[in-house]
Amino acid sequence: MDINPIPVTCKDITVELDSTGQASIPANAIHLNSTGTCGSVITAYEITDSTTYQELAWLPQPGSPIPAFDWNVTCSDLGTRRVRLRAYDSNNQWSICYATVTIARDVSNFCKNPTIALGSTGQYNLSTSHIFDPNGTASCGNIAGVFGGVDRTLMTCADVPSTTVTVTVLNAGTGAFMGTCQSTVTVQDNLYPQISCQNTTVQLDAGGNASINSGQLVPSITDNCPVPTVTLSQSTVSCANLGPLTVTAFVSDAGGNTSSCSVTVTVQDTISPVLTCLAPIVQLNALGNGSITATDAATVTDNCTVFPTVSLSQTSFDCSHVGTPVPVTVTATDDQNNQSTCNATVTVAAPIAQDVIYVNKNATGSNNGSSWTNALTQQQSALEAISGCTGANEVWVAAATY
């Protein structure tokens, strides 16, 4: 069982009467904090006068038969009053603390709500005339007041678009404190960022893409309020943008002022094709001839060009190349004239051995002389085959005029 009351701490408060000279203070208004044990919490509050113990306000726990009531103050209560708070916890233990309550007049009509514009340094110093109306009056007798100070006068970029300052009002006759009011200051930044822009060049990466750095386009920005934001009409490019591209940069500050400029971004592809050489084998035909194509010699890809141009230093082979690997230089060129080279090693194989070379001017086969179906159509080709590396020693010719 918890038999120790919760320690409580009170706070001093200032309560300003409204324009009719009235205000209500709830019983927990002066409670600052409390800490208890065994899970106990504050559940009820009572404010009394610290000297007479007159009960001023009561906030009971839920279900209490005694209804809650606030401390209602009027013009007759102006000034300070020392009060006592009795706080009850959920175990019905209680503790007390003391506070000073200041009842002040309503001085809200002494405050003005000006609109000011920051200068080139991003600052503005408020004057008394900006925020204080000397023709205002306080409640409880329409007492004249004088300016008693303000919590701050320097407005900066951090105050855009608005901020509040607290104005102290003194009794014009006695100089005594009458109250404070809040002045809402609308802070404007009407100065546009000053920018310098320049053209730039970007190179696409191996994937055919690139990002445009705003700092490349807008290297210099000055503004009365710091850190304007820069946005671009286009911040990424690809192979579709190769060449000159117009990009607009927008520079905006915290006040919503935007400056812009248009520059030329030159998009370049400087990446050479990716070329991988192969090792093709060429089988000579019955005539002792053979050839390769670009796809036989290498594979090629490029970041922008779908089908780069591929050229070979040698495409045709004959019996003189049999037995010795033949180096072939492969060159790939993309649409931006970027080139890559590699060396393919070609192995040349002798023709398939055959004793007879067939000739028939009307044959429609492979024209390699290996059979009547694939017969050569020219006698001269047969004579060249006999003198080559085919190993044939006979030529059979179908009857016809050659």
JSON list of N, CA and C in Angstrom, two decimals, residues 275-280 296-299 328-330 341-345:
[
{"chain": "A", "resi": 275, "resn": "LEU", "atom": "N", "xyz": [33.52, -5.58, -77.71]},
{"chain": "A", "resi": 275, "resn": "LEU", "atom": "CA", "xyz": [33.82, -6.53, -78.78]},
{"chain": "A", "resi": 275, "resn": "LEU", "atom": "C", "xyz": [34.53, -7.75, -78.20]},
{"chain": "A", "resi": 276, "resn": "THR", "atom": "N", "xyz": [34.04, -8.93, -78.52]},
{"chain": "A", "resi": 276, "resn": "THR", "atom": "CA", "xyz": [34.66, -10.18, -78.06]},
{"chain": "A", "resi": 276, "resn": "THR", "atom": "C", "xyz": [34.96, -11.05, -79.27]},
{"chain": "A", "resi": 277, "resn": "CYS", "atom": "N", "xyz": [36.26, -11.30, -79.51]},
{"chain": "A", "resi": 277, "resn": "CYS", "atom": "CA", "xyz": [36.65, -12.08, -80.68]},
{"chain": "A", "resi": 277, "resn": "CYS", "atom": "C", "xyz": [36.50, -13.58, -80.41]},
{"chain": "A", "resi": 278, "resn": "LEU", "atom": "N", "xyz": [36.21, -14.31, -81.49]},
{"chain": "A", "resi": 278, "resn": "LEU", "atom": "CA", "xyz": [36.02, -15.76, -81.43]},
{"chain": "A", "resi": 278, "resn": "LEU", "atom": "C", "xyz": [37.18, -16.46, -82.14]},
{"chain": "A", "resi": 279, "resn": "ALA", "atom": "N", "xyz": [37.13, -17.76, -82.23]},
{"chain": "A", "resi": 279, "resn": "ALA", "atom": "CA", "xyz": [38.17, -18.55, -82.93]},
{"chain": "A", "resi": 279, "resn": "ALA", "atom": "C", "xyz": [37.48, -19.44, -83.95]},
{"chain": "A", "resi": 280, "resn": "PRO", "atom": "N", "xyz": [37.07, -18.88, -85.08]},
{"chain": "A", "resi": 280, "resn": "PRO", "atom": "CA", "xyz": [36.31, -19.66, -86.05]},
{"chain": "A", "resi": 280, "resn": "PRO", "atom": "C", "xyz": [37.19, -20.68, -86.80]},
{"chain": "A", "resi": 296, "resn": "ASP", "atom": "N", "xyz": [30.89, -14.65, -87.52]},
{"chain": "A", "resi": 296, "resn": "ASP", "atom": "CA", "xyz": [31.75, -15.80, -87.27]},
{"chain": "A", "resi": 296, "resn": "ASP", "atom": "C", "xyz": [32.94, -15.39, -86.41]},
{"chain": "A", "resi": 297, "resn": "ALA", "atom": "N", "xyz": [33.38, -14.15, -86.59]},
{"chain": "A", "resi": 297, "resn": "ALA", "atom": "CA", "xyz": [34.64, -13.73, -85.98]},
{"chain": "A", "resi": 297, "resn": "ALA", "atom": "C", "xyz": [34.49, -13.10, -84.61]},
{"chain": "A", "resi": 298, "resn": "ALA", "atom": "N", "xyz": [33.32, -12.51, -84.28]},
{"chain": "A", "resi": 298, "resn": "ALA", "atom": "CA", "xyz": [33.20, -11.78, -83.01]},
{"chain": "A", "resi": 298, "resn": "ALA", "atom": "C", "xyz": [31.74, -11.55, -82.65]},
{"chain": "A", "resi": 299, "resn": "THR", "atom": "N", "xyz": [31.54, -11.25, -81.36]},
{"chain": "A", "resi": 299, "resn": "THR", "atom": "CA", "xyz": [30.25, -10.76, -80.88]},
{"chain": "A", "resi": 299, "resn": "THR", "atom": "C", "xyz": [30.44, -9.31, -80.45]},
{"chain": "A", "resi": 328, "resn": "VAL", "atom": "N", "xyz": [43.12, -12.44, -87.64]},
{"chain": "A", "resi": 328, "resn": "VAL", "atom": "CA", "xyz": [42.24, -11.51, -88.35]},
{"chain": "A", "resi": 328, "resn": "VAL", "atom": "C", "xyz": [41.86, -10.38, -87.38]},
{"chain": "A", "resi": 329, "resn": "THR", "atom": "N", "xyz": [42.10, -9.15, -87.80]},
{"chain": "A", "resi": 329, "resn": "THR", "atom": "CA", "xyz": [41.74, -7.99, -86.97]},
{"chain": "A", "resi": 329, "resn": "THR", "atom": "C", "xyz": [40.27, -7.65, -87.19]},
{"chain": "A", "resi": 330, "resn": "VAL", "atom": "N", "xyz": [39.52, -7.58, -86.07]},
{"chain": "A", "resi": 330, "resn": "VAL", "atom": "CA", "xyz": [38.09, -7.25, -86.12]},
{"chain": "A", "resi": 330, "resn": "VAL", "atom": "C", "xyz": [37.91, -5.83, -85.56]},
{"chain": "A", "resi": 341, "resn": "THR", "atom": "N", "xyz": [38.70, -2.79, -81.23]},
{"chain": "A", "resi": 341, "resn": "THR", "atom": "CA", "xyz": [39.32, -3.82, -82.07]},
{"chain": "A", "resi": 341, "resn": "THR", "atom": "C", "xyz": [39.72, -5.01, -81.22]},
{"chain": "A", "resi": 342, "resn": "CYS", "atom": "N", "xyz": [39.78, -6.17, -81.87]},
{"chain": "A", "resi": 342, "resn": "CYS", "atom": "CA", "xyz": [40.32, -7.37, -81.25]},
{"chain": "A", "resi": 342, "resn": "CYS", "atom": "C", "xyz": [40.83, -8.29, -82.35]},
{"chain": "A", "resi": 343, "resn": "ASN", "atom": "N", "xyz": [41.56, -9.32, -81.99]},
{"chain": "A", "resi": 343, "resn": "ASN", "atom": "CA", "xyz": [42.13, -10.25, -82.97]},
{"chain": "A", "resi": 343, "resn": "ASN", "atom": "C", "xyz": [41.47, -11.62, -82.84]},
{"chain": "A", "resi": 344, "resn": "ALA", "atom": "N", "xyz": [40.90, -12.06, -83.95]},
{"chain": "A", "resi": 344, "resn": "ALA", "atom": "CA", "xyz": [40.33, -13.40, -84.00]},
{"chain": "A", "resi": 344, "resn": "ALA", "atom": "C", "xyz": [41.34, -14.34, -84.68]},
{"chain": "A", "resi": 345, "resn": "THR", "atom": "N", "xyz": [41.48, -15.53, -84.15]},
{"chain": "A", "resi": 345, "resn": "THR", "atom": "CA", "xyz": [42.39, -16.52, -84.74]},
{"chain": "A", "resi": 345, "resn": "THR", "atom": "C", "xyz": [41.57, -17.52, -85.54]}
]
